[in-house]
């Protein structure tokens, strides 16, 4: 495959020459641009947000924002791109931008709390039965106890990872 390195022109994907038997190949290039994404919320910039930049159905850049809330694509073809941003504690955002040169776009995210429901059932029964009074221990949300339907609910920041384990006398702990 061939890649293009030039300050004014680029290709988002490498050119692949198949069954090469000699001769000349024409590699089409496009004018280059750059995109800088800055993520913010009501408190300021957001670091460690996951940013994915997609053009024509192909991911052309992805990574996480820096401590200053910024992510830069490097060189991309000028044109239209979809930016997807996912950050712990925030609602996911998708936005379309048009890269015409060196562009900076600010994406403002909203904080979001969601409800996490843990359901505990005993699979030894057919159908599995809910288990009441099971302690569900979490790594960041505290503990809860299941109700008669085997459910316990927690409020949690969106897009966060939560580890939990269940504990009940006469049952093996499951993480």
Short mmCIF file of N, CA and C in Angstrom, two decimals:
data_model
loop_
_atom_site.label_atom_id
_atom_site.label_comp_id
_atom_site.label_asym_id
_atom_site.label_seq_id
_atom_site.Cartn_x
_atom_site.Cartn_y
_atom_site.Cartn_z
N UNK A 1 0.84 -1.18 0.00
CA UNK A 1 0.00 0.00 0.00
C UNK A 1 0.88 1.24 0.00
N UNK A 2 0.32 2.32 -0.51
CA UNK A 2 1.05 3.58 -0.62
C UNK A 2 0.33 4.64 0.20
N UNK A 3 1.08 5.42 0.94
CA UNK A 3 0.51 6.55 1.67
C UNK A 3 1.10 7.83 1.09
N UNK A 4 0.41 8.93 1.34
CA UNK A 4 0.83 10.23 0.82
C UNK A 4 1.26 11.11 1.97
N UNK A 5 2.45 11.68 1.87
CA UNK A 5 2.93 12.63 2.86
C UNK A 5 3.28 13.92 2.14
N UNK A 6 2.43 14.93 2.34
CA UNK A 6 2.62 16.22 1.70
C UNK A 6 1.92 17.25 2.59
N UNK A 7 2.47 18.45 2.72
CA UNK A 7 1.84 19.43 3.63
C UNK A 7 0.48 19.96 3.15
N UNK A 8 0.20 19.85 1.84
CA UNK A 8 -1.04 20.43 1.31
C UNK A 8 -2.04 19.40 0.80
N UNK A 9 -1.62 18.15 0.63
CA UNK A 9 -2.49 17.12 0.06
C UNK A 9 -2.39 15.85 0.89
N UNK A 10 -3.46 15.04 0.85
CA UNK A 10 -3.47 13.80 1.63
C UNK A 10 -4.49 12.83 1.07
N UNK A 11 -4.49 11.64 1.61
CA UNK A 11 -5.53 10.62 1.40
C UNK A 11 -5.90 10.11 2.77
N UNK A 12 -7.20 9.90 3.00
CA UNK A 12 -7.62 9.34 4.29
C UNK A 12 -7.31 7.85 4.40
N UNK A 13 -7.18 7.19 3.26
CA UNK A 13 -6.88 5.77 3.28
C UNK A 13 -5.71 5.48 2.33
N UNK A 14 -4.92 4.47 2.62
CA UNK A 14 -3.80 4.18 1.73
C UNK A 14 -4.29 3.67 0.38
N UNK A 15 -3.50 3.89 -0.64
CA UNK A 15 -3.79 3.36 -1.97
C UNK A 15 -3.19 1.96 -2.03
N UNK A 16 -4.01 0.99 -2.46
CA UNK A 16 -3.54 -0.39 -2.52
C UNK A 16 -3.46 -0.80 -4.00
N UNK A 17 -2.28 -1.20 -4.42
CA UNK A 17 -2.08 -1.69 -5.78
C UNK A 17 -2.09 -3.21 -5.71
N UNK A 18 -3.03 -3.84 -6.42
CA UNK A 18 -3.16 -5.29 -6.40
C UNK A 18 -2.63 -5.89 -7.71
N UNK A 19 -2.08 -7.08 -7.61
CA UNK A 19 -1.58 -7.80 -8.79
C UNK A 19 -0.66 -6.92 -9.64
N UNK A 20 0.31 -6.34 -9.00
CA UNK A 20 1.23 -5.42 -9.67
C UNK A 20 2.06 -6.18 -10.70
N UNK A 21 2.04 -5.67 -11.92
CA UNK A 21 2.83 -6.27 -13.00
C UNK A 21 3.75 -5.25 -13.65
N UNK A 22 3.86 -4.11 -13.02
CA UNK A 22 4.66 -3.04 -13.59
C UNK A 22 3.76 -1.93 -14.09
N UNK A 23 4.33 -0.93 -14.71
CA UNK A 23 3.54 0.16 -15.24
C UNK A 23 3.39 1.29 -14.25
N UNK A 24 2.54 2.24 -14.61
CA UNK A 24 2.35 3.44 -13.80
C UNK A 24 0.99 3.36 -13.08
N UNK A 25 0.93 3.95 -11.92
CA UNK A 25 -0.30 4.01 -11.15
C UNK A 25 -0.59 5.46 -10.82
N UNK A 26 -1.84 5.84 -10.90
CA UNK A 26 -2.25 7.19 -10.53
C UNK A 26 -2.87 7.13 -9.14
N UNK A 27 -2.32 7.91 -8.23
CA UNK A 27 -2.83 7.97 -6.87
C UNK A 27 -3.51 9.32 -6.69
N UNK A 28 -4.82 9.30 -6.52
CA UNK A 28 -5.56 10.54 -6.34
C UNK A 28 -5.40 11.03 -4.91
N UNK A 29 -5.18 12.32 -4.78
CA UNK A 29 -5.06 12.95 -3.46
C UNK A 29 -6.07 14.08 -3.37
N UNK A 30 -6.31 14.54 -2.19
CA UNK A 30 -7.26 15.62 -1.95
C UNK A 30 -6.57 16.72 -1.15
N UNK A 31 -7.09 17.94 -1.23
CA UNK A 31 -6.54 19.00 -0.37
C UNK A 31 -6.66 18.59 1.10
N UNK A 32 -5.63 18.91 1.85
CA UNK A 32 -5.56 18.50 3.26
C UNK A 32 -6.18 19.54 4.18
N UNK A 33 -6.71 19.06 5.26
CA UNK A 33 -7.21 19.91 6.33
C UNK A 33 -6.85 19.29 7.66
N UNK A 34 -7.18 19.97 8.71
CA UNK A 34 -6.95 19.46 10.07
C UNK A 34 -8.16 19.82 10.91
N UNK A 35 -8.48 18.95 11.85
CA UNK A 35 -9.62 19.19 12.73
C UNK A 35 -9.18 19.06 14.17
N UNK A 36 -9.52 20.06 14.95
CA UNK A 36 -9.27 20.05 16.39
C UNK A 36 -10.62 20.11 17.08
N UNK A 37 -10.87 19.15 17.96
CA UNK A 37 -12.13 19.06 18.70
C UNK A 37 -11.85 19.40 20.15
N UNK A 38 -12.62 20.33 20.71
CA UNK A 38 -12.50 20.69 22.12
C UNK A 38 -13.82 20.33 22.80
N UNK A 39 -13.74 19.51 23.85
CA UNK A 39 -14.94 19.08 24.56
C UNK A 39 -15.09 19.87 25.86
N UNK A 40 -16.32 20.35 26.10
CA UNK A 40 -16.60 21.13 27.31
C UNK A 40 -17.95 20.71 27.89
N UNK A 41 -18.16 21.09 29.14
CA UNK A 41 -19.47 21.03 29.77
C UNK A 41 -19.61 22.29 30.62
N UNK A 42 -20.61 22.32 31.49
CA UNK A 42 -20.87 23.54 32.27
C UNK A 42 -19.75 23.87 33.25
N UNK A 43 -18.83 22.92 33.51
CA UNK A 43 -17.74 23.17 34.46
C UNK A 43 -16.42 23.51 33.77
N UNK A 44 -16.35 23.34 32.45
CA UNK A 44 -15.10 23.62 31.74
C UNK A 44 -14.79 22.54 30.73
N UNK A 45 -13.49 22.28 30.49
CA UNK A 45 -13.10 21.28 29.50
C UNK A 45 -13.19 19.87 30.08
N UNK A 46 -13.32 18.90 29.19
CA UNK A 46 -13.46 17.49 29.59
C UNK A 46 -12.27 16.72 29.05
N UNK A 47 -11.48 16.14 29.94
CA UNK A 47 -10.38 15.30 29.48
C UNK A 47 -10.85 13.85 29.43
N UNK A 48 -10.12 13.03 28.69
CA UNK A 48 -10.41 11.60 28.54
C UNK A 48 -11.73 11.28 27.87
N UNK A 49 -12.28 12.22 27.09
CA UNK A 49 -13.46 11.90 26.28
C UNK A 49 -12.99 11.12 25.06
N UNK A 50 -13.74 10.09 24.67
CA UNK A 50 -13.41 9.32 23.46
C UNK A 50 -13.99 10.04 22.25
N UNK A 51 -13.14 10.33 21.27
CA UNK A 51 -13.55 11.04 20.06
C UNK A 51 -13.31 10.12 18.86
N UNK A 52 -14.33 9.98 18.01
CA UNK A 52 -14.21 9.22 16.77
C UNK A 52 -14.64 10.12 15.62
N UNK A 53 -13.79 10.23 14.62
CA UNK A 53 -14.07 11.07 13.44
C UNK A 53 -14.24 10.13 12.25
N UNK A 54 -15.42 10.21 11.61
CA UNK A 54 -15.77 9.30 10.52
C UNK A 54 -16.09 10.10 9.26
N UNK A 55 -15.51 9.68 8.15
CA UNK A 55 -15.80 10.29 6.85
C UNK A 55 -16.13 9.23 5.83
N UNK A 56 -17.24 9.37 5.14
CA UNK A 56 -17.67 8.38 4.14
C UNK A 56 -17.71 6.97 4.70
N UNK A 57 -18.17 6.83 5.95
CA UNK A 57 -18.31 5.51 6.55
C UNK A 57 -17.04 4.90 7.08
N UNK A 58 -15.93 5.61 7.00
CA UNK A 58 -14.64 5.10 7.46
C UNK A 58 -14.11 5.95 8.60
N UNK A 59 -13.66 5.31 9.67
CA UNK A 59 -13.05 6.03 10.78
C UNK A 59 -11.69 6.54 10.30
N UNK A 60 -11.52 7.87 10.34
CA UNK A 60 -10.26 8.46 9.88
C UNK A 60 -9.37 8.90 11.05
N UNK A 61 -9.97 9.05 12.24
CA UNK A 61 -9.18 9.41 13.42
C UNK A 61 -9.99 9.05 14.66
N UNK A 62 -9.29 8.62 15.69
CA UNK A 62 -9.94 8.36 16.97
C UNK A 62 -8.90 8.44 18.07
N UNK A 63 -9.39 8.80 19.25
CA UNK A 63 -8.51 8.92 20.39
C UNK A 63 -9.24 9.56 21.54
N UNK A 64 -8.49 10.03 22.53
CA UNK A 64 -9.09 10.67 23.70
C UNK A 64 -8.59 12.10 23.83
N UNK A 65 -9.41 12.93 24.47
CA UNK A 65 -9.04 14.32 24.66
C UNK A 65 -7.97 14.45 25.74
N UNK A 66 -7.18 15.48 25.61
CA UNK A 66 -6.09 15.76 26.55
C UNK A 66 -6.63 16.42 27.81
N UNK A 67 -5.73 16.77 28.71
CA UNK A 67 -6.12 17.47 29.95
C UNK A 67 -6.79 18.80 29.65
N UNK A 68 -6.52 19.37 28.47
CA UNK A 68 -7.16 20.64 28.09
C UNK A 68 -8.45 20.41 27.31
N UNK A 69 -8.90 19.14 27.22
CA UNK A 69 -10.15 18.83 26.54
C UNK A 69 -10.04 18.79 25.04
N UNK A 70 -8.82 18.73 24.49
CA UNK A 70 -8.64 18.82 23.03
C UNK A 70 -8.19 17.50 22.43
N UNK A 71 -8.64 17.28 21.20
CA UNK A 71 -8.21 16.14 20.38
C UNK A 71 -7.98 16.67 18.97
N UNK A 72 -6.85 16.31 18.36
CA UNK A 72 -6.54 16.74 17.00
C UNK A 72 -6.41 15.54 16.09
N UNK A 73 -6.95 15.66 14.88
CA UNK A 73 -6.94 14.55 13.93
C UNK A 73 -5.62 14.37 13.22
N UNK A 74 -4.84 15.42 13.11
CA UNK A 74 -3.75 15.39 12.16
C UNK A 74 -4.34 15.67 10.79
N UNK A 75 -3.62 15.36 9.73
CA UNK A 75 -4.06 15.68 8.38
C UNK A 75 -5.20 14.76 7.95
N UNK A 76 -6.28 15.35 7.42
CA UNK A 76 -7.39 14.61 6.83
C UNK A 76 -7.79 15.31 5.53
N UNK A 77 -8.50 14.59 4.68
CA UNK A 77 -9.02 15.22 3.47
C UNK A 77 -10.05 16.27 3.86
N UNK A 78 -10.09 17.36 3.14
CA UNK A 78 -11.14 18.35 3.36
C UNK A 78 -12.47 17.73 2.99
N UNK A 79 -13.50 18.06 3.76
CA UNK A 79 -14.82 17.51 3.48
C UNK A 79 -15.64 17.38 4.75
N UNK A 80 -16.72 16.62 4.66
CA UNK A 80 -17.69 16.46 5.75
C UNK A 80 -17.34 15.23 6.60
N UNK A 81 -17.43 15.41 7.91
CA UNK A 81 -17.12 14.33 8.85
C UNK A 81 -18.15 14.31 9.98
N UNK A 82 -18.39 13.11 10.50
CA UNK A 82 -19.21 12.96 11.70
C UNK A 82 -18.25 12.78 12.88
N UNK A 83 -18.49 13.54 13.93
CA UNK A 83 -17.71 13.43 15.15
C UNK A 83 -18.61 12.82 16.21
N UNK A 84 -18.14 11.73 16.83
CA UNK A 84 -18.86 11.09 17.94
C UNK A 84 -18.01 11.25 19.19
N UNK A 85 -18.64 11.74 20.27
CA UNK A 85 -17.92 11.95 21.52
C UNK A 85 -18.65 11.20 22.64
N UNK A 86 -17.88 10.42 23.40
CA UNK A 86 -18.39 9.69 24.55
C UNK A 86 -17.50 10.03 25.73
N UNK A 87 -18.11 10.51 26.83
CA UNK A 87 -17.34 10.87 28.01
C UNK A 87 -18.08 10.39 29.26
N UNK A 88 -17.34 9.86 30.22
CA UNK A 88 -17.97 9.42 31.46
C UNK A 88 -18.78 10.55 32.10
N UNK A 89 -20.01 10.21 32.51
CA UNK A 89 -20.86 11.18 33.18
C UNK A 89 -21.60 12.13 32.26
N UNK A 90 -21.51 11.90 30.94
CA UNK A 90 -22.11 12.81 29.97
C UNK A 90 -22.93 12.08 28.92
N UNK A 91 -23.88 12.80 28.34
CA UNK A 91 -24.68 12.28 27.23
C UNK A 91 -23.78 12.20 25.99
N UNK A 92 -23.92 11.12 25.21
CA UNK A 92 -23.16 10.98 23.95
C UNK A 92 -23.58 12.07 22.98
N UNK A 93 -22.62 12.54 22.18
CA UNK A 93 -22.90 13.59 21.20
C UNK A 93 -22.35 13.16 19.84
N UNK A 94 -23.16 13.37 18.80
CA UNK A 94 -22.72 13.21 17.41
C UNK A 94 -22.97 14.53 16.70
N UNK A 95 -22.00 14.95 15.93
CA UNK A 95 -22.13 16.21 15.20
C UNK A 95 -21.42 16.08 13.87
N UNK A 96 -21.96 16.75 12.85
CA UNK A 96 -21.33 16.78 11.54
C UNK A 96 -20.61 18.11 11.38
N UNK A 97 -19.37 18.04 10.89
CA UNK A 97 -18.59 19.26 10.64
C UNK A 97 -18.02 19.19 9.22
N UNK A 98 -17.75 20.35 8.67
CA UNK A 98 -17.13 20.45 7.36
C UNK A 98 -15.72 20.99 7.54
N UNK A 99 -14.73 20.19 7.20
CA UNK A 99 -13.33 20.61 7.31
C UNK A 99 -12.95 21.33 6.02
N UNK A 100 -12.60 22.61 6.15
CA UNK A 100 -12.26 23.43 4.98
C UNK A 100 -10.82 23.91 5.02
N UNK A 101 -10.12 23.59 6.06
CA UNK A 101 -8.73 24.02 6.25
C UNK A 101 -8.31 23.51 7.62
N UNK A 102 -7.86 24.42 8.46
CA UNK A 102 -7.59 24.07 9.85
C UNK A 102 -8.78 24.53 10.66
N UNK A 103 -9.59 23.59 11.13
CA UNK A 103 -10.83 23.90 11.83
C UNK A 103 -10.76 23.48 13.28
N UNK A 104 -11.37 24.29 14.15
CA UNK A 104 -11.57 23.92 15.55
C UNK A 104 -13.06 23.95 15.81
N UNK A 105 -13.56 22.88 16.40
CA UNK A 105 -14.98 22.85 16.77
C UNK A 105 -15.11 22.49 18.24
N UNK A 106 -15.93 23.25 18.95
CA UNK A 106 -16.20 22.96 20.35
C UNK A 106 -17.46 22.12 20.43
N UNK A 107 -17.37 21.04 21.18
CA UNK A 107 -18.54 20.19 21.40
C UNK A 107 -18.86 20.25 22.88
N UNK A 108 -20.05 20.78 23.16
CA UNK A 108 -20.50 20.92 24.54
C UNK A 108 -21.34 19.71 24.92
N UNK A 109 -20.96 19.05 25.99
CA UNK A 109 -21.67 17.87 26.45
C UNK A 109 -22.52 18.20 27.67
N UNK A 110 -23.60 17.47 27.83
CA UNK A 110 -24.46 17.61 29.00
C UNK A 110 -24.15 16.47 29.97
N UNK A 111 -24.10 16.80 31.26
CA UNK A 111 -23.95 15.73 32.24
C UNK A 111 -25.23 14.91 32.25
N UNK A 112 -25.10 13.62 32.56
CA UNK A 112 -26.25 12.73 32.51
C UNK A 112 -26.12 11.65 33.57
N UNK A 113 -27.15 11.52 34.38
CA UNK A 113 -27.28 10.42 35.32
C UNK A 113 -28.28 9.43 34.74
N UNK A 114 -27.99 8.15 34.87
CA UNK A 114 -28.90 7.11 34.40
C UNK A 114 -29.18 6.15 35.56
N UNK A 115 -30.21 5.35 35.38
CA UNK A 115 -30.54 4.36 36.40
C UNK A 115 -30.02 3.00 35.97
N UNK A 116 -29.26 2.39 36.86
CA UNK A 116 -28.73 1.04 36.64
C UNK A 116 -29.55 0.10 37.49
N UNK A 117 -30.15 -0.91 36.88
CA UNK A 117 -30.93 -1.91 37.61
C UNK A 117 -30.18 -3.23 37.56
N UNK A 118 -29.90 -3.79 38.71
CA UNK A 118 -29.26 -5.10 38.81
C UNK A 118 -30.36 -6.08 39.21
N UNK A 119 -30.48 -7.16 38.43
CA UNK A 119 -31.49 -8.19 38.71
C UNK A 119 -30.74 -9.47 39.09
N UNK A 120 -31.09 -10.04 40.25
CA UNK A 120 -30.43 -11.25 40.73
C UNK A 120 -31.45 -12.38 40.69
N UNK A 121 -31.10 -13.45 39.95
CA UNK A 121 -31.99 -14.61 39.83
C UNK A 121 -31.19 -15.89 40.09
N UNK A 122 -31.88 -16.91 40.56
CA UNK A 122 -31.27 -18.21 40.79
C UNK A 122 -31.53 -19.08 39.56
N UNK A 123 -30.49 -19.41 38.79
CA UNK A 123 -30.67 -20.16 37.55
C UNK A 123 -30.93 -21.65 37.76
N UNK A 124 -30.89 -22.10 39.02
CA UNK A 124 -31.14 -23.52 39.27
C UNK A 124 -32.61 -23.87 39.10
N UNK A 125 -33.47 -22.86 39.03
CA UNK A 125 -34.89 -23.08 38.81
C UNK A 125 -35.23 -22.86 37.35
N UNK A 126 -36.32 -23.46 36.89
CA UNK A 126 -36.77 -23.26 35.52
C UNK A 126 -38.22 -22.79 35.55
N UNK A 127 -38.51 -21.53 35.30
CA UNK A 127 -37.56 -20.48 34.93
C UNK A 127 -36.79 -19.98 36.15
N UNK A 128 -35.67 -19.27 35.93
CA UNK A 128 -34.90 -18.72 37.05
C UNK A 128 -35.76 -17.83 37.94
N UNK A 129 -35.57 -17.94 39.25
CA UNK A 129 -36.38 -17.18 40.22
C UNK A 129 -35.60 -15.99 40.77
N UNK A 130 -36.32 -14.86 41.00
CA UNK A 130 -35.65 -13.71 41.63
C UNK A 130 -35.28 -14.05 43.07
N UNK A 131 -34.20 -13.44 43.55
CA UNK A 131 -33.75 -13.66 44.92
C UNK A 131 -33.84 -12.35 45.68
N UNK A 132 -34.55 -12.36 46.79
CA UNK A 132 -34.74 -11.18 47.64
C UNK A 132 -33.63 -11.13 48.69
N UNK A 133 -33.35 -9.93 49.16
CA UNK A 133 -32.38 -9.68 50.24
C UNK A 133 -30.94 -10.06 49.89
N UNK A 134 -30.58 -9.89 48.64
CA UNK A 134 -29.19 -10.08 48.23
C UNK A 134 -28.50 -8.72 48.30
N UNK A 135 -27.33 -8.68 48.93
CA UNK A 135 -26.56 -7.45 48.98
C UNK A 135 -25.76 -7.34 47.68
N UNK A 136 -25.95 -6.22 46.99
CA UNK A 136 -25.18 -5.94 45.77
C UNK A 136 -24.17 -4.86 46.15
N UNK A 137 -22.89 -5.25 46.13
CA UNK A 137 -21.80 -4.34 46.48
C UNK A 137 -21.20 -3.78 45.19
N UNK A 138 -21.04 -2.45 45.15
CA UNK A 138 -20.43 -1.84 43.96
C UNK A 138 -19.12 -1.18 44.35
N UNK A 139 -18.30 -0.94 43.34
CA UNK A 139 -17.00 -0.32 43.58
C UNK A 139 -17.09 1.19 43.74
N UNK A 140 -18.22 1.81 43.34
CA UNK A 140 -18.28 3.27 43.42
C UNK A 140 -19.65 3.83 43.79
N UNK A 141 -20.66 2.99 43.90
CA UNK A 141 -22.01 3.50 44.15
C UNK A 141 -22.56 3.13 45.52
N UNK A 142 -21.76 2.47 46.33
CA UNK A 142 -22.27 1.98 47.60
C UNK A 142 -22.92 0.63 47.40
N UNK A 143 -23.69 0.21 48.40
CA UNK A 143 -24.34 -1.10 48.34
C UNK A 143 -25.84 -0.93 48.28
N UNK A 144 -26.51 -1.98 47.80
CA UNK A 144 -27.96 -2.01 47.77
C UNK A 144 -28.43 -3.42 48.06
N UNK A 145 -29.73 -3.56 48.34
CA UNK A 145 -30.32 -4.86 48.67
C UNK A 145 -31.48 -5.10 47.72
N UNK A 146 -31.55 -6.31 47.16
CA UNK A 146 -32.60 -6.62 46.20
C UNK A 146 -33.97 -6.69 46.87
N UNK A 147 -34.99 -6.33 46.09
CA UNK A 147 -36.37 -6.39 46.56
C UNK A 147 -36.97 -7.76 46.23
N UNK A 148 -38.26 -7.91 46.39
CA UNK A 148 -38.93 -9.19 46.16
C UNK A 148 -38.82 -9.66 44.71
N UNK A 149 -38.60 -8.73 43.78
CA UNK A 149 -38.41 -9.08 42.38
C UNK A 149 -36.95 -9.34 42.02
N UNK A 150 -36.08 -9.34 43.03
CA UNK A 150 -34.65 -9.58 42.81
C UNK A 150 -33.93 -8.38 42.22
N UNK A 151 -34.54 -7.18 42.34
CA UNK A 151 -33.97 -5.97 41.73
C UNK A 151 -33.46 -4.98 42.78
N UNK A 152 -32.38 -4.30 42.40
CA UNK A 152 -31.90 -3.15 43.16
C UNK A 152 -31.47 -2.11 42.13
N UNK A 153 -31.72 -0.85 42.44
CA UNK A 153 -31.44 0.24 41.49
C UNK A 153 -30.42 1.21 42.07
N UNK A 154 -29.58 1.70 41.15
CA UNK A 154 -28.56 2.68 41.52
C UNK A 154 -28.61 3.83 40.52
N UNK A 155 -28.36 5.05 40.99
CA UNK A 155 -28.15 6.19 40.10
C UNK A 155 -26.67 6.23 39.76
N UNK A 156 -26.34 6.35 38.48
CA UNK A 156 -24.95 6.29 38.05
C UNK A 156 -24.73 7.29 36.91
N UNK A 157 -23.55 7.85 36.87
CA UNK A 157 -23.19 8.75 35.77
C UNK A 157 -23.12 7.93 34.49
N UNK A 158 -23.69 8.46 33.41
CA UNK A 158 -23.69 7.77 32.12
C UNK A 158 -22.27 7.48 31.64
N UNK A 159 -22.13 6.42 30.88
CA UNK A 159 -20.86 6.04 30.25
C UNK A 159 -19.73 5.76 31.23
N UNK A 160 -20.10 5.29 32.42
CA UNK A 160 -19.07 4.90 33.38
C UNK A 160 -19.09 3.39 33.56
N UNK A 161 -18.00 2.87 34.01
CA UNK A 161 -17.91 1.44 34.27
C UNK A 161 -18.13 1.21 35.75
N UNK A 162 -18.99 0.26 36.08
CA UNK A 162 -19.28 -0.06 37.47
C UNK A 162 -19.06 -1.55 37.66
N UNK A 163 -18.29 -1.91 38.67
CA UNK A 163 -18.10 -3.31 39.02
C UNK A 163 -18.96 -3.60 40.24
N UNK A 164 -19.57 -4.77 40.25
CA UNK A 164 -20.37 -5.13 41.41
C UNK A 164 -20.29 -6.63 41.65
N UNK A 165 -20.63 -7.02 42.87
CA UNK A 165 -20.72 -8.42 43.22
C UNK A 165 -21.93 -8.61 44.11
N UNK A 166 -22.44 -9.81 44.09
CA UNK A 166 -23.61 -10.13 44.91
C UNK A 166 -23.20 -11.00 46.07
N UNK A 167 -23.83 -10.76 47.23
CA UNK A 167 -23.51 -11.52 48.43
C UNK A 167 -24.81 -11.88 49.14
N UNK A 168 -24.98 -13.20 49.41
CA UNK A 168 -26.13 -13.66 50.20
C UNK A 168 -25.73 -14.96 50.85
N UNK A 169 -26.14 -15.10 52.09
CA UNK A 169 -25.83 -16.32 52.84
C UNK A 169 -26.39 -17.52 52.07
N UNK A 170 -25.64 -18.60 52.05
CA UNK A 170 -25.98 -19.85 51.37
C UNK A 170 -25.87 -19.76 49.84
N UNK A 171 -25.29 -18.66 49.33
CA UNK A 171 -25.03 -18.52 47.90
C UNK A 171 -23.58 -18.15 47.70
N UNK A 172 -23.02 -18.56 46.58
CA UNK A 172 -21.64 -18.23 46.24
C UNK A 172 -21.62 -16.79 45.69
N UNK A 173 -20.62 -15.99 46.11
CA UNK A 173 -20.50 -14.62 45.63
C UNK A 173 -20.16 -14.63 44.15
N UNK A 174 -20.79 -13.75 43.36
CA UNK A 174 -20.55 -13.63 41.93
C UNK A 174 -20.17 -12.19 41.61
N UNK A 175 -19.08 -12.05 40.86
CA UNK A 175 -18.63 -10.70 40.47
C UNK A 175 -18.84 -10.48 39.01
#
